[in-house]
Amino acid sequence: MSDFSETWSLVRGRLIRDLEGLSHEQLNWRLHPGVLTLAELAVHVAGVEVSFGSQLIGAELDELQLRLKAAATDGSVNDKPFPFAPEELTPEFVAKAFEIGNAMIQPLIENPTDEIRAKEIVSALGPVINGTGAFARLAYHPGYHQGQAYIIKTAPGFPS
Amino acid sequence: MKVVEFLIHQTESQIDKLFAAARAIPADKLDWEASSESRSVRCQLQEVATAIDQFWGMYADRKLEWSPEKTELWLTERKSIVELDELEATTRAQFARLSEFARALSEEDLTATIESPMPTPWSMADILTYPLWNMAYHEGQINFISALLKAEAKNV
């Protein structure tokens, strides 16, 4: 047991399974103004992966990856609008966002070098953290939002 | 830092965040439920505070024992812990017990399989991460409840 890859995979898988098979309407149903929809929280989770991963390896991002990176903070930890409109947040797009996040993080978290573990990046909430701290946060972040997904899916009015 | 020490550090930080989130909820809303199928902040904390002792056999005996009767008793008994300070103290005490246990484990112990009725095999390392995952899950729910309560207050 040398890193958080197994936990990340397990916890992330639970969130993805909870969202699988949901319709566009269900993914974009908002329980209350001011809280994220299921699609937004999923894309936010993928966005944090893109943000952390790109900072850890110094990757240049394409337009879509940049918008995903913005979803790490915009509309969730600050007052800016969420960078994707509900019309864009289809089941297929949510799955694609998770694939992009996975492609960014999986190679790093499964085989982290000492250099990556020590690399300093800015976390979604603002503090500077190192690579090990980033992996620890990534491993539990989907679980944080899985708890919220449960509340949304069991709320009165959630589309059937 | 060894991995067990890092996990303990992370979980202790998670306890801080969990109770900070709970204390941001107005005292008269600690029993508020978003729906009939979801749970109040206090109910969630009662679970978190007592889960380690409830499933101690998983750690000490490497065996998960589960029955409806045992669960029913747990659901009843944990309701006796009501106040946030008491819930936090219980959470910290139970995690301190687990930390002491974890520090004494060898690398071989960490990979030992836990006997359980669950379909996926668990190792000792897997179940040592469970309190951290569970507290992150409930911190997410509590912060979501906080956002819902603020949104409701604006609409009143």
Short mmCIF file of N, CA and C in Angstrom, two decimals, chain A residues 55-124:
data_model
loop_
_atom_site.label_atom_id
_atom_site.label_comp_id
_atom_site.label_asym_id
_atom_site.label_seq_id
_atom_site.Cartn_x
_atom_site.Cartn_y
_atom_site.Cartn_z
N GLN A 55 -1.70 20.64 -13.53
CA GLN A 55 -0.69 21.36 -12.76
C GLN A 55 0.49 20.45 -12.39
N LEU A 56 0.16 19.20 -12.08
CA LEU A 56 1.23 18.28 -11.67
C LEU A 56 2.21 17.98 -12.80
N ILE A 57 1.70 17.91 -14.04
CA ILE A 57 2.62 17.58 -15.15
C ILE A 57 2.91 18.80 -16.03
N GLY A 58 2.31 19.93 -15.70
CA GLY A 58 2.55 21.13 -16.50
C GLY A 58 1.99 21.01 -17.91
N ALA A 59 0.82 20.36 -18.02
CA ALA A 59 0.24 20.12 -19.34
C ALA A 59 -0.44 21.37 -19.90
N GLU A 60 -0.34 21.53 -21.21
CA GLU A 60 -1.12 22.57 -21.88
C GLU A 60 -2.49 21.95 -22.19
N LEU A 61 -3.54 22.72 -21.97
CA LEU A 61 -4.88 22.17 -22.11
C LEU A 61 -5.57 22.69 -23.35
N ASP A 62 -6.41 21.83 -23.95
CA ASP A 62 -7.23 22.31 -25.07
C ASP A 62 -8.45 23.05 -24.52
N GLU A 63 -9.29 23.53 -25.41
CA GLU A 63 -10.40 24.38 -24.99
C GLU A 63 -11.35 23.67 -24.02
N LEU A 64 -11.69 22.41 -24.37
CA LEU A 64 -12.60 21.66 -23.50
C LEU A 64 -11.95 21.40 -22.14
N GLN A 65 -10.70 21.01 -22.16
CA GLN A 65 -10.00 20.75 -20.88
C GLN A 65 -9.92 22.02 -20.03
N LEU A 66 -9.75 23.16 -20.68
CA LEU A 66 -9.71 24.43 -19.93
C LEU A 66 -11.06 24.71 -19.27
N ARG A 67 -12.13 24.40 -19.99
CA ARG A 67 -13.46 24.62 -19.40
C ARG A 67 -13.71 23.64 -18.26
N LEU A 68 -13.22 22.42 -18.43
CA LEU A 68 -13.35 21.45 -17.33
C LEU A 68 -12.55 21.93 -16.12
N LYS A 69 -11.36 22.43 -16.37
CA LYS A 69 -10.54 22.93 -15.26
C LYS A 69 -11.27 24.05 -14.53
N ALA A 70 -11.95 24.91 -15.29
CA ALA A 70 -12.71 26.00 -14.66
C ALA A 70 -13.82 25.45 -13.76
N ALA A 71 -14.37 24.28 -14.14
CA ALA A 71 -15.44 23.68 -13.33
C ALA A 71 -14.95 23.21 -11.96
N ALA A 72 -13.64 23.18 -11.78
CA ALA A 72 -13.11 22.85 -10.45
C ALA A 72 -13.49 23.91 -9.43
N THR A 73 -13.65 25.13 -9.89
CA THR A 73 -13.91 26.24 -8.95
C THR A 73 -15.18 27.02 -9.31
N ASP A 74 -15.38 27.30 -10.59
CA ASP A 74 -16.47 28.20 -10.97
C ASP A 74 -17.84 27.55 -10.73
N GLY A 75 -18.68 28.27 -10.02
CA GLY A 75 -20.02 27.77 -9.74
C GLY A 75 -20.07 26.82 -8.57
N SER A 76 -18.93 26.45 -8.02
CA SER A 76 -18.94 25.53 -6.88
C SER A 76 -18.23 26.16 -5.67
N VAL A 77 -17.02 26.65 -5.86
CA VAL A 77 -16.33 27.27 -4.72
C VAL A 77 -16.23 28.78 -4.88
N ASN A 78 -16.70 29.32 -6.00
CA ASN A 78 -16.79 30.78 -6.13
C ASN A 78 -18.16 31.14 -6.73
N ASP A 79 -18.40 32.42 -6.91
CA ASP A 79 -19.72 32.86 -7.36
C ASP A 79 -19.85 33.00 -8.87
N LYS A 80 -18.80 32.61 -9.60
CA LYS A 80 -18.90 32.68 -11.07
C LYS A 80 -19.90 31.64 -11.57
N PRO A 81 -20.44 31.85 -12.78
CA PRO A 81 -21.37 30.84 -13.30
C PRO A 81 -20.65 29.53 -13.62
N PHE A 82 -21.38 28.44 -13.51
CA PHE A 82 -20.80 27.14 -13.87
C PHE A 82 -20.43 27.18 -15.35
N PRO A 83 -19.27 26.68 -15.75
CA PRO A 83 -18.80 26.88 -17.13
C PRO A 83 -19.49 26.06 -18.20
N PHE A 84 -20.46 25.26 -17.84
CA PHE A 84 -21.21 24.48 -18.84
C PHE A 84 -22.71 24.71 -18.62
N ALA A 85 -23.44 24.89 -19.73
CA ALA A 85 -24.90 25.06 -19.64
C ALA A 85 -25.56 23.70 -19.51
N PRO A 86 -26.75 23.66 -18.91
CA PRO A 86 -27.44 22.37 -18.76
C PRO A 86 -27.62 21.63 -20.09
N GLU A 87 -27.84 22.39 -21.19
CA GLU A 87 -28.05 21.72 -22.48
C GLU A 87 -26.82 20.90 -22.88
N GLU A 88 -25.66 21.35 -22.46
CA GLU A 88 -24.42 20.64 -22.81
C GLU A 88 -24.21 19.39 -21.96
N LEU A 89 -24.83 19.39 -20.78
CA LEU A 89 -24.50 18.35 -19.80
C LEU A 89 -25.36 17.11 -19.99
N THR A 90 -25.15 16.47 -21.11
CA THR A 90 -25.87 15.23 -21.44
C THR A 90 -25.20 14.05 -20.71
N PRO A 91 -25.88 12.92 -20.64
CA PRO A 91 -25.23 11.74 -20.04
C PRO A 91 -23.91 11.41 -20.74
N GLU A 92 -23.89 11.56 -22.06
CA GLU A 92 -22.67 11.26 -22.82
C GLU A 92 -21.54 12.23 -22.45
N PHE A 93 -21.91 13.50 -22.28
CA PHE A 93 -20.86 14.47 -21.94
C PHE A 93 -20.31 14.21 -20.53
N VAL A 94 -21.20 13.88 -19.61
CA VAL A 94 -20.73 13.59 -18.24
C VAL A 94 -19.75 12.41 -18.26
N ALA A 95 -20.10 11.38 -19.04
CA ALA A 95 -19.19 10.23 -19.15
C ALA A 95 -17.86 10.65 -19.77
N LYS A 96 -17.93 11.52 -20.77
CA LYS A 96 -16.70 11.99 -21.43
C LYS A 96 -15.83 12.78 -20.44
N ALA A 97 -16.49 13.61 -19.64
CA ALA A 97 -15.73 14.39 -18.65
C ALA A 97 -14.98 13.47 -17.69
N PHE A 98 -15.66 12.42 -17.23
CA PHE A 98 -14.98 11.45 -16.35
C PHE A 98 -13.82 10.77 -17.08
N GLU A 99 -14.01 10.48 -18.37
CA GLU A 99 -12.91 9.85 -19.14
C GLU A 99 -11.71 10.78 -19.23
N ILE A 100 -11.97 12.07 -19.44
CA ILE A 100 -10.86 13.03 -19.55
C ILE A 100 -10.14 13.16 -18.21
N GLY A 101 -10.92 13.22 -17.14
CA GLY A 101 -10.30 13.29 -15.81
C GLY A 101 -9.49 12.05 -15.50
N ASN A 102 -10.05 10.91 -15.89
CA ASN A 102 -9.34 9.64 -15.65
C ASN A 102 -8.03 9.59 -16.42
N ALA A 103 -8.07 10.01 -17.67
CA ALA A 103 -6.85 9.98 -18.51
C ALA A 103 -5.77 10.88 -17.92
N MET A 104 -6.19 11.95 -17.27
CA MET A 104 -5.23 12.88 -16.69
C MET A 104 -4.60 12.32 -15.40
N ILE A 105 -5.43 11.68 -14.57
CA ILE A 105 -4.97 11.29 -13.23
C ILE A 105 -4.45 9.86 -13.13
N GLN A 106 -5.10 8.93 -13.81
CA GLN A 106 -4.75 7.51 -13.60
C GLN A 106 -3.25 7.22 -13.74
N PRO A 107 -2.59 7.70 -14.81
CA PRO A 107 -1.15 7.38 -14.93
C PRO A 107 -0.33 7.98 -13.79
N LEU A 108 -0.79 9.11 -13.27
CA LEU A 108 -0.02 9.78 -12.21
C LEU A 108 -0.22 9.10 -10.86
N ILE A 109 -1.46 8.78 -10.55
CA ILE A 109 -1.75 8.25 -9.21
C ILE A 109 -1.31 6.78 -9.10
N GLU A 110 -1.28 6.08 -10.22
CA GLU A 110 -0.87 4.67 -10.16
C GLU A 110 0.65 4.52 -10.06
N ASN A 111 1.37 5.43 -10.65
CA ASN A 111 2.84 5.36 -10.62
C ASN A 111 3.45 6.73 -10.33
N PRO A 112 3.19 7.26 -9.16
CA PRO A 112 3.70 8.61 -8.89
C PRO A 112 5.20 8.63 -8.65
N THR A 113 5.88 9.52 -9.31
CA THR A 113 7.32 9.67 -9.08
C THR A 113 7.53 10.56 -7.85
N ASP A 114 8.73 10.54 -7.32
CA ASP A 114 9.02 11.42 -6.19
C ASP A 114 8.85 12.88 -6.59
N GLU A 115 9.18 13.17 -7.85
CA GLU A 115 9.06 14.55 -8.33
C GLU A 115 7.59 15.00 -8.34
N ILE A 116 6.71 14.09 -8.80
CA ILE A 116 5.28 14.42 -8.83
C ILE A 116 4.73 14.55 -7.41
N ARG A 117 5.14 13.65 -6.54
CA ARG A 117 4.66 13.72 -5.15
C ARG A 117 5.05 15.04 -4.48
N ALA A 118 6.20 15.56 -4.86
CA ALA A 118 6.70 16.78 -4.21
C ALA A 118 6.25 18.06 -4.93
N LYS A 119 5.72 17.92 -6.15
CA LYS A 119 5.35 19.10 -6.94
C LYS A 119 4.25 19.89 -6.22
N GLU A 120 4.42 21.21 -6.18
CA GLU A 120 3.43 22.06 -5.51
C GLU A 120 2.42 22.60 -6.52
N ILE A 121 1.15 22.51 -6.14
CA ILE A 121 0.08 23.02 -7.01
C ILE A 121 -0.92 23.79 -6.12
N VAL A 122 -1.85 24.48 -6.78
CA VAL A 122 -2.89 25.20 -6.04
C VAL A 122 -4.15 24.34 -6.03
N SER A 123 -4.68 24.07 -4.84
CA SER A 123 -5.88 23.23 -4.74
C SER A 123 -7.11 24.03 -5.14
N ALA A 124 -8.24 23.31 -5.33
CA ALA A 124 -9.48 23.98 -5.74
C ALA A 124 -9.93 25.00 -4.70
#
